[in-house]
Coordinates of C-alpha atoms in Angstrom, one line a residue:
M1 CA 12.2 18.0 -9.6
D2 CA 11.8 14.6 -10.1
L3 CA 15.0 13.3 -8.7
F4 CA 14.2 15.3 -5.6
V5 CA 10.7 13.7 -5.4
I6 CA 12.2 10.3 -5.8
W7 CA 15.0 11.2 -3.0
L8 CA 12.1 12.6 -1.0
F9 CA 10.3 9.5 -1.6
I10 CA 13.0 7.2 -0.5
A11 CA 13.5 9.0 2.7
A12 CA 10.0 8.7 3.9
H13 CA 10.7 5.0 4.4
Q14 CA 13.9 5.3 6.4
S15 CA 13.1 7.0 9.8
V16 CA 10.9 9.7 11.3
E17 CA 14.1 12.0 12.0
I18 CA 14.9 11.9 8.3
V19 CA 11.3 12.8 7.4
L20 CA 11.3 15.8 9.7
F21 CA 14.3 17.0 8.6
V22 CA 13.3 16.8 4.9
T23 CA 9.7 18.4 5.7
M24 CA 11.2 21.1 7.5
D25 CA 14.1 22.1 5.0
Q26 CA 11.4 22.4 2.3
G27 CA 9.7 25.1 4.4
K28 CA 6.4 22.8 5.0
R29 CA 4.7 22.5 8.5
P30 CA 7.1 20.1 10.5
L31 CA 5.8 17.0 12.1
N32 CA 5.3 17.3 16.0
L33 CA 7.7 14.9 16.9
P34 CA 10.1 15.2 19.9
S35 CA 13.6 14.3 19.2
A36 CA 15.2 11.2 21.2
S37 CA 17.2 11.6 24.3
M38 CA 20.6 10.6 24.6
D39 CA 20.2 8.5 27.4
G40 CA 17.9 6.0 25.4
E41 CA 14.3 7.0 27.1
K42 CA 11.6 5.8 25.4
R43 CA 9.6 8.1 23.2
P44 CA 6.1 9.2 24.5
T45 CA 3.3 7.2 23.6
N46 CA 1.5 9.7 21.9
L47 CA 4.2 10.0 19.1
P48 CA 2.8 9.5 15.8
S49 CA 3.9 6.2 14.0
A50 CA 6.3 6.3 11.3
S51 CA 3.6 4.8 9.1
N52 CA 1.1 7.3 9.8
S53 CA 4.0 10.2 8.9
E54 CA 5.0 8.1 5.9
D55 CA 1.3 8.1 4.4
D56 CA 1.2 11.9 5.3
L57 CA 4.1 12.7 3.4
T58 CA 3.4 10.2 0.2
K59 CA 0.1 12.3 0.1
I60 CA 1.8 15.8 -0.1
I61 CA 4.0 14.1 -2.9
R62 CA 1.1 12.8 -4.9
E63 CA -1.0 16.0 -4.7
Q64 CA 1.3 18.9 -4.7
A65 CA 4.8 17.3 -6.4
L66 CA 3.6 15.1 -9.0
R67 CA 2.1 18.1 -11.2
F68 CA 5.4 19.8 -11.9
L69 CA 6.9 16.6 -13.6
P70 CA 6.9 15.8 -17.2
A71 CA 4.7 13.1 -18.7
K72 CA 7.3 10.7 -19.1
S73 CA 8.2 10.5 -15.5
L74 CA 4.3 10.4 -14.5
F75 CA 4.0 7.1 -16.8
R76 CA 7.1 5.9 -14.6
F77 CA 5.5 7.2 -11.4
K78 CA 2.3 5.0 -12.2
A79 CA 4.1 2.0 -11.0
V80 CA 4.6 3.2 -7.6
C81 CA 1.1 2.0 -6.3
R82 CA -2.3 1.7 -7.3
K83 CA -3.4 5.1 -5.6
W84 CA -0.8 7.0 -7.4
K85 CA -2.1 5.3 -10.5
H86 CA -5.4 6.5 -10.5
H87 CA -4.5 9.8 -9.0
I88 CA -2.4 10.4 -12.1
S89 CA -4.9 9.0 -14.5
T90 CA -7.6 11.4 -13.5
P91 CA -8.7 14.1 -16.0
S92 CA -8.3 16.6 -13.2
F93 CA -4.8 15.9 -12.6
H94 CA -4.0 16.0 -16.6
L95 CA -5.6 19.6 -16.8
N96 CA -4.0 20.6 -13.8
Q97 CA -0.5 19.3 -14.9
S98 CA -0.9 20.8 -18.2
F99 CA -0.9 24.4 -16.7
R100 CA 1.8 23.7 -13.7
F101 CA 4.3 22.1 -16.1
T102 CA 5.3 24.5 -19.0
D103 CA 9.0 23.9 -19.5
I104 CA 10.0 22.9 -23.0
T105 CA 11.1 19.4 -22.9
G106 CA 12.2 19.3 -26.7
P107 CA 11.2 20.7 -30.3
F108 CA 9.4 18.6 -33.1
C109 CA 11.4 19.0 -36.1
Q110 CA 9.7 18.1 -39.7
P111 CA 11.9 17.9 -43.0
P112 CA 10.0 18.6 -46.3
Q113 CA 7.8 15.6 -47.2
S114 CA 8.9 13.4 -44.4
P115 CA 7.6 12.6 -41.2
P116 CA 8.5 14.7 -37.8
V117 CA 10.9 13.8 -35.4
F118 CA 11.4 14.7 -31.8
I119 CA 14.3 15.7 -30.0
P120 CA 14.5 15.8 -26.3
I121 CA 16.5 18.2 -23.9
H122 CA 16.5 15.6 -21.0
P123 CA 16.1 12.3 -22.8
T124 CA 15.7 10.6 -19.2
S125 CA 12.5 12.7 -18.4
A126 CA 11.0 13.6 -21.3
G127 CA 9.8 11.9 -24.6
V128 CA 6.9 10.5 -26.5
P129 CA 6.2 7.1 -27.9
D130 CA 5.7 7.8 -31.5
P131 CA 7.7 11.0 -32.5
S132 CA 6.5 10.3 -36.2
L133 CA 2.9 10.8 -34.9
S134 CA 2.0 7.6 -37.2
F135 CA -1.2 7.1 -35.0
L136 CA -2.6 10.1 -37.1
P137 CA -5.1 8.7 -39.9
E138 CA -2.8 10.3 -42.6
P139 CA 0.5 12.2 -43.0
I140 CA 0.6 15.7 -41.3
V141 CA 2.5 19.0 -41.2
I142 CA 3.1 20.4 -37.8
R143 CA 1.7 23.8 -37.7
A144 CA 1.8 25.1 -34.0
S145 CA 2.2 23.4 -30.6
S146 CA 1.1 24.8 -27.0
N147 CA 0.7 22.9 -23.3
G148 CA 1.6 19.6 -25.1
L149 CA -0.9 20.0 -28.1
L150 CA 0.0 19.9 -31.6
C151 CA -2.0 21.3 -34.3
C152 CA -1.4 19.6 -37.6
Q153 CA -2.4 19.9 -41.4
G154 CA -2.9 16.4 -43.4
R155 CA -1.1 15.9 -46.7
N156 CA -4.0 13.6 -47.6
E157 CA -4.3 13.5 -51.3
D158 CA -8.2 14.5 -51.5
D159 CA -7.0 18.0 -50.2
L160 CA -4.6 18.2 -53.6
I161 CA -7.6 16.7 -55.7
D162 CA -9.8 19.3 -54.2
I163 CA -7.4 22.0 -54.8
I164 CA -7.0 20.9 -58.7
R165 CA -10.7 20.4 -58.6
K166 CA -11.8 24.0 -57.5
Q167 CA -8.4 26.0 -58.6
A168 CA -7.3 24.4 -61.8
L169 CA -10.4 23.0 -63.9
P170 CA -11.7 26.4 -64.5
F171 CA -8.3 27.3 -66.7
L172 CA -8.8 24.0 -68.8
P173 CA -10.7 23.8 -72.3
A174 CA -14.0 22.1 -72.6
K175 CA -12.7 19.0 -74.1
S176 CA -10.3 18.2 -71.7
L177 CA -13.3 19.1 -68.9
F178 CA -15.4 16.2 -70.7
R179 CA -12.5 13.6 -69.9
F180 CA -11.9 14.9 -66.4
K181 CA -15.6 14.3 -65.9
A182 CA -14.7 10.3 -65.7
V183 CA -12.5 10.8 -62.9
C184 CA -15.0 10.3 -60.1
R185 CA -18.6 11.0 -59.6
K186 CA -17.5 14.1 -57.3
W187 CA -15.7 15.7 -60.3
K188 CA -18.4 15.1 -62.9
H189 CA -21.0 16.9 -60.8
H190 CA -18.6 19.9 -60.0
I191 CA -17.8 20.3 -63.5
S192 CA -21.6 19.9 -64.3
T193 CA -22.7 22.7 -62.1
P194 CA -23.8 26.2 -63.6
S195 CA -21.5 28.0 -61.3
F196 CA -18.6 26.1 -62.6
H197 CA -19.7 26.7 -66.3
L198 CA -20.0 30.7 -65.6
N199 CA -16.6 30.6 -63.9
Q200 CA -14.8 28.5 -66.5
S201 CA -16.0 30.9 -69.3
F202 CA -14.5 33.7 -67.6
C203 CA -11.1 32.1 -66.4
F204 CA -10.4 30.0 -69.9
T205 CA -10.0 32.7 -72.5
D206 CA -7.4 31.3 -74.6
I207 CA -8.2 31.1 -78.3
T208 CA -8.5 27.2 -79.1
G209 CA -9.3 27.3 -83.0
L210 CA -11.0 29.1 -85.6
F211 CA -14.5 28.6 -87.3
C212 CA -14.1 29.0 -91.1
Q213 CA -16.7 29.1 -93.7
P214 CA -16.8 29.4 -97.5
P215 CA -19.5 31.0 -99.2
Q216 CA -22.7 29.1 -99.3
S217 CA -21.3 26.3 -97.1
P218 CA -21.7 25.2 -93.8
P219 CA -18.7 26.1 -91.1
V220 CA -15.8 24.0 -90.2
F221 CA -13.6 23.8 -87.1
I222 CA -10.0 24.3 -87.2
P223 CA -8.2 23.4 -83.8
I224 CA -4.7 25.1 -82.7
H225 CA -4.6 22.2 -80.1
P226 CA -6.6 19.2 -81.5
S227 CA -5.8 17.1 -78.5
S228 CA -7.3 19.6 -75.7
A229 CA -10.2 21.6 -77.8
G230 CA -12.8 20.5 -80.2
V231 CA -16.5 20.8 -80.9
P232 CA -18.7 17.8 -81.4
D233 CA -20.5 19.3 -84.4
P234 CA -18.6 21.5 -86.1
S235 CA -21.0 22.3 -89.0
L236 CA -24.0 23.8 -86.4
S237 CA -26.4 21.1 -87.9
F238 CA -28.0 21.1 -84.5
L239 CA -29.1 24.7 -85.4
P240 CA -32.9 24.8 -86.8
E241 CA -31.5 26.4 -90.5
P242 CA -28.4 26.9 -92.2
V243 CA -26.4 29.6 -90.9
V244 CA -23.5 32.4 -91.5
I245 CA -21.4 33.0 -88.3
R246 CA -21.3 36.7 -87.6
A247 CA -19.2 36.8 -84.1
S248 CA -17.8 35.0 -81.2
S249 CA -16.6 35.7 -77.7
N250 CA -16.2 33.5 -74.4
G251 CA -17.3 30.2 -76.4
L252 CA -20.6 31.5 -78.0
L253 CA -21.3 32.0 -81.6
C254 CA -23.7 34.4 -82.8
C255 CA -25.3 33.3 -86.3
Q256 CA -27.7 34.6 -88.7
G257 CA -29.9 32.3 -90.8
R258 CA -29.9 31.8 -94.1
N259 CA -33.7 31.6 -94.7
E260 CA -36.0 34.6 -95.5
D261 CA -36.3 35.6 -92.1
R262 CA -32.8 36.0 -91.4
D263 CA -33.3 35.3 -87.5
Y264 CA -30.4 35.5 -84.9
Y265 CA -29.0 32.7 -82.8
L266 CA -26.5 32.4 -80.0
C267 CA -25.3 28.9 -79.6
N268 CA -22.5 26.9 -77.8
P269 CA -21.1 24.6 -80.2
V270 CA -19.7 22.7 -77.2
T271 CA -22.9 21.9 -75.3
K272 CA -25.1 22.3 -78.6
Q273 CA -27.5 25.0 -76.6
C274 CA -29.3 27.4 -78.6
K275 CA -31.3 30.2 -78.1
K276 CA -33.4 32.4 -80.7
L277 CA -33.2 36.0 -80.7
P278 CA -36.4 38.1 -80.9
K279 CA -36.4 40.4 -84.0
P280 CA -34.5 43.5 -83.9
T281 CA -35.9 47.0 -84.3
A282 CA -34.0 48.8 -87.1
S283 CA -33.2 46.5 -90.1
H284 CA -29.3 45.4 -90.1
G285 CA -29.2 45.2 -94.1
S286 CA -26.9 42.1 -95.5
K287 CA -23.4 42.7 -93.9
P288 CA -24.1 43.5 -90.2
A289 CA -21.3 43.6 -87.9
F290 CA -21.4 41.9 -84.4
V291 CA -19.6 41.9 -81.2
V292 CA -20.5 39.5 -78.5
I293 CA -20.1 40.4 -74.7
L294 CA -20.5 37.9 -71.8
E295 CA -20.8 39.6 -68.4
P296 CA -21.6 38.0 -64.9
S297 CA -25.0 38.8 -63.6
Q298 CA -25.4 41.4 -60.8
L299 CA -28.1 39.5 -59.0
T300 CA -26.7 36.1 -58.8
N301 CA -23.1 34.4 -59.4
N302 CA -24.7 31.5 -61.0
V303 CA -26.3 33.3 -64.3
S304 CA -24.6 35.2 -67.1
E305 CA -25.8 38.1 -69.1
F306 CA -25.4 38.6 -72.7
K307 CA -25.3 41.7 -74.9
L308 CA -24.9 41.6 -78.9
V309 CA -24.0 45.2 -80.3
C310 CA -25.0 45.5 -83.8
A311 CA -23.3 47.9 -86.3
F312 CA -25.6 48.4 -89.5
E313 CA -25.5 50.6 -92.3
A314 CA -27.9 53.6 -91.8
T315 CA -30.7 54.1 -94.4
D316 CA -31.0 57.7 -93.6
F317 CA -27.3 58.9 -94.7
D318 CA -24.7 57.8 -97.2
D319 CA -21.5 55.8 -95.7
A320 CA -23.0 56.0 -92.0
I321 CA -23.2 53.4 -89.2
G322 CA -25.9 53.0 -86.9
F323 CA -25.8 50.8 -83.7
E324 CA -28.3 48.4 -82.1
I325 CA -27.8 46.6 -78.6
Y326 CA -29.3 43.7 -77.4
S327 CA -29.6 42.6 -73.9
S328 CA -30.6 39.2 -72.6
K329 CA -31.6 41.0 -69.3
N330 CA -34.4 42.7 -70.9
N331 CA -34.7 40.4 -74.0
S332 CA -34.9 43.1 -76.2
W333 CA -33.0 45.4 -78.9
D334 CA -32.2 49.1 -78.3
V335 CA -31.4 51.4 -81.3
S336 CA -28.6 54.0 -80.4
G337 CA -29.1 57.5 -81.0
D338 CA -25.3 58.1 -82.1
I339 CA -24.5 57.5 -85.8
F340 CA -21.0 57.2 -87.3
L341 CA -20.1 59.0 -90.7
G342 CA -17.7 57.9 -93.1
A343 CA -17.6 54.3 -93.3
K344 CA -19.9 51.1 -94.2
T345 CA -20.4 48.0 -92.2
A346 CA -19.2 46.1 -95.6
T347 CA -15.9 47.7 -94.6
L348 CA -15.6 46.3 -91.2
G349 CA -13.8 43.4 -89.8
F350 CA -14.7 41.3 -86.7
G351 CA -14.8 43.4 -83.4
V352 CA -13.7 43.0 -80.0
H353 CA -14.9 44.2 -76.5
V354 CA -12.8 45.8 -73.9
N355 CA -13.8 47.5 -70.7
G356 CA -17.4 48.6 -72.2
V357 CA -16.0 49.9 -75.5
V358 CA -16.4 47.7 -78.7
Y359 CA -13.7 48.3 -81.6
W360 CA -14.0 47.2 -85.1
P361 CA -11.2 47.3 -87.8
V362 CA -12.0 49.3 -90.9
K363 CA -10.5 47.5 -94.1
S364 CA -9.4 50.8 -95.7
G365 CA -7.8 51.8 -92.4
G366 CA -8.7 52.9 -88.7
I367 CA -10.8 51.8 -86.1
V368 CA -14.2 52.2 -85.1
S369 CA -14.9 52.4 -81.5
F370 CA -18.4 52.7 -79.6
D371 CA -18.7 53.2 -76.2
L372 CA -21.8 51.3 -74.5
T373 CA -21.5 53.9 -71.4
K374 CA -21.5 56.9 -73.3
D375 CA -23.2 55.8 -76.2
K376 CA -21.0 57.6 -78.5
S377 CA -18.8 56.4 -81.4
Q378 CA -15.6 57.9 -82.5
L379 CA -12.7 57.0 -85.4
L380 CA -9.5 55.9 -83.8
D381 CA -6.0 55.4 -85.2
N382 CA -6.5 58.0 -87.9
V383 CA -3.3 59.9 -87.5
D384 CA -0.9 56.9 -87.4
P385 CA 0.0 55.5 -90.7
K386 CA -3.1 53.1 -92.2
R387 CA -2.4 49.5 -91.7
I388 CA -4.2 47.4 -94.3
N389 CA -6.2 44.4 -93.2
C390 CA -5.3 44.4 -89.4
V391 CA -7.0 42.3 -86.9
L392 CA -8.0 43.3 -83.4
G393 CA -7.7 41.2 -80.3
T394 CA -7.0 41.4 -76.5
Y395 CA -3.7 40.9 -75.2
Y396 CA -4.0 40.2 -71.5
G397 CA -7.1 42.6 -71.3
T398 CA -5.6 45.3 -73.2
L399 CA -7.0 46.2 -76.8
C400 CA -4.3 45.3 -79.4
K401 CA -4.0 45.3 -83.3
V402 CA -1.9 42.8 -85.5
Y403 CA -0.9 43.2 -89.0
I404 CA 1.8 42.3 -91.5
L405 CA 4.4 44.6 -92.1
L406 CA 7.2 45.1 -94.7
R407 CA 10.0 46.8 -93.6
Y408 CA 13.0 46.9 -95.8
T409 CA 13.2 43.5 -97.2
D410 CA 11.7 41.7 -93.7
V411 CA 8.4 40.8 -93.5
R412 CA 7.0 40.6 -89.9
V413 CA 4.2 40.4 -87.8
N414 CA 3.8 43.5 -85.5
V415 CA 1.4 43.4 -82.2
M416 CA 0.6 47.0 -81.1
V417 CA -1.1 47.4 -77.8
H418 CA -3.8 50.4 -77.4
I419 CA -2.7 53.3 -74.9
P420 CA -6.0 54.8 -73.9
M421 CA -6.1 58.6 -74.1
P422 CA -7.1 60.7 -71.0
H423 CA -11.0 61.3 -70.7
K424 CA -10.8 65.0 -70.4
L425 CA -8.8 65.1 -73.9
K426 CA -11.3 67.0 -76.3
M427 CA -11.6 65.9 -80.0
W428 CA -9.5 68.5 -81.6
E429 CA -6.6 68.0 -79.2
L430 CA -6.8 63.9 -79.7
L431 CA -6.4 64.6 -83.5
F432 CA -3.6 66.7 -83.2
S433 CA -1.9 65.4 -80.1
K434 CA 1.5 63.6 -80.5
R435 CA 0.9 61.1 -77.7
K436 CA 1.5 57.6 -78.8
M437 CA -1.8 55.7 -79.2
W438 CA -0.1 52.0 -79.6
E439 CA 2.9 50.5 -78.3
L440 CA 5.0 47.6 -79.9
L441 CA 5.2 44.8 -77.8
C442 CA 8.3 42.5 -78.2
C443 CA 6.3 39.6 -79.4
A444 CA 6.4 40.6 -83.2
V445 CA 7.0 37.9 -85.5
Y446 CA 10.0 38.0 -87.9
R447 CA 10.2 36.0 -91.3
S448 CA 13.5 34.4 -89.7
D449 CA 11.6 32.9 -86.7
T450 CA 9.2 30.7 -88.2
Y451 CA 9.1 28.6 -91.6
M452 CA 5.5 30.0 -92.5
P453 CA 5.8 31.7 -96.0
L454 CA 5.2 35.3 -95.1
N455 CA 4.2 38.0 -97.6
T456 CA 2.5 41.3 -97.8
I457 CA 0.4 39.9 -100.5
A458 CA -1.0 36.3 -100.0
S459 CA -0.5 36.3 -96.2
R460 CA -2.9 38.2 -93.4
V461 CA -3.2 37.9 -89.6
V462 CA -6.7 36.4 -89.0
A463 CA -6.6 36.0 -85.2
I464 CA -4.6 37.2 -81.8
G465 CA -4.5 35.7 -78.5
R466 CA -2.7 36.0 -75.3
E467 CA 0.0 33.3 -76.3
E468 CA -0.7 33.0 -80.3
V469 CA -1.2 34.5 -83.4
V470 CA -2.8 32.8 -86.5
V471 CA -1.8 33.8 -89.7
K472 CA -3.1 32.8 -93.1
C473 CA -0.8 32.2 -96.0
G474 CA -2.6 31.4 -98.8
N475 CA -5.1 28.7 -98.1
Q476 CA -3.0 27.4 -95.2
L477 CA -3.2 28.6 -91.6
Y478 CA -0.3 28.8 -89.0
S479 CA -0.3 29.5 -85.5
Y480 CA 2.7 30.9 -84.0
N481 CA 3.4 30.7 -80.0
F482 CA 5.0 33.9 -78.5
Q483 CA 6.3 32.0 -75.4
S484 CA 7.9 29.0 -77.1
K485 CA 8.3 30.7 -80.4
E486 CA 7.1 27.4 -82.1
T487 CA 5.2 27.5 -85.5
R488 CA 2.5 24.6 -86.1
T489 CA 0.7 24.0 -89.4
L490 CA -3.0 23.6 -88.6
I491 CA -5.2 21.4 -90.5
K492 CA -6.0 22.5 -93.9
P493 CA -9.8 23.3 -94.9
D494 CA -11.2 21.2 -97.8
E495 CA -12.8 24.2 -99.3
S496 CA -10.2 26.7 -100.8
N497 CA -11.8 29.9 -100.5
Y498 CA -13.3 30.7 -97.1
E499 CA -14.1 34.3 -96.3
I500 CA -14.9 34.1 -92.7
C501 CA -12.5 33.0 -90.1
V502 CA -13.6 33.6 -86.3
P503 CA -11.5 32.8 -83.6
Y504 CA -13.0 30.5 -81.0
V505 CA -12.8 29.8 -77.2
N506 CA -13.5 26.3 -76.1
S507 CA -15.9 27.0 -73.2
L508 CA -18.8 25.6 -71.1
V509 CA -20.8 28.7 -70.9
S510 CA -24.2 28.0 -70.5
L511 CA -27.4 29.4 -72.4
S512 CA -30.1 27.6 -70.2
A513 CA -29.8 30.3 -67.1
C514 CA -31.5 32.7 -69.5
P515 CA -35.1 32.1 -69.1
L516 CA -36.3 35.3 -71.4
L517 CA -34.4 33.8 -74.5
T518 CA -36.5 31.3 -76.9
S519 CA -34.8 28.0 -77.2
C520 CA -34.1 26.9 -80.5
T521 CA -36.1 23.2 -80.3

């Protein structure tokens, strides 16, 4: 097309006869020019001059033909004359040309992590001055193209940093996040927001250490990974009185004061936030068993709600357990109407919460469960062989139990996952059912896999997480990673006798968003 226009433009400068032939050949309106006589007669005086015909043809080319040419050819035609340059430079011509010329002139190709390149189909008539698109403010990736326009996405490091800030940081422990506050002001502000604290408390659920406490002594913190997890005050001296740790969940500790009032406290040892709970309705005795439940608020995304489930010895019955639930939403306690017969709270281990049900292991064997929705308790695991000193935990959101087993001459740590029974199964069917309630995972720890001195007398499991199990052998704690199969010797406490070992998650969960709770200070 552009070659035809060039030839047409040259023909317009030769003679009127050529012009007449070309215009008639193209189907245009022929110029009203009589042909020359053979005898050399003179042309009529009203014959249009060649210059006038030339101007008409040039105008036709400029207004009708140029818009069908590619941009590279149009840049060359700007040099014809000032009138053509002005015409090609107008916005109306640009818009018209973008719709008239729709032929593909070549593809933009781009290797990974490299700038793009342009490969023209007709190099003489199509091209771009900067195929790498270096005129853009940052490196890009081409996403789409249409009518001469490219849609590109930047590869700026700010985008990657923003992805890390929003998607990766919530899965880090609190100690690492405090270091990341020094990256820049934007990161510091993001990590300090209540919405991030709540999000991190649900995203990061790995056990980072244990709070161990000897009798009549302040607690100590034993980290599994000291470089990434820790607390500024392991003894909890920021609390208004000496305390005994009762439970832990999502970075919160439930503590009971040693003074005469025996007050309950919820605290985050990372941020040193503390709230004092109101007096319970029932008498919880000397050794209550607690489970802390952290739930997102249904009213706003930036506020979390807490529940505290307490199992206590019922005074009206022997070997009976009652239940009382505290809710931060109402800032009040509510005594359950259900009573579990056949156990004492002194025989209950540390409990866990899974999908609206609270579980406590019984030291003599079995598991006591309390359904918060149905307000009903029952004994689980009373059909299978009883495992003494088993520990409960969650394995990827599922209830699991861990215990040390002597099988023939081998000692191993078994991790069993609970298989829920159908809701329509009656109690007597549950007792005599042969359905499996527990399934053995492949992450059992054999004595040949680790250097920890496993035995069934001086060894016991104290904590279980998604990737690690913590075992106490004598007075020494060991952690074993299921993925890397690595055994780690943890810091040995100064005290030789500690009866409380509570698993802890290094979290930023905030208590300041609960206005009904009374602050400790």
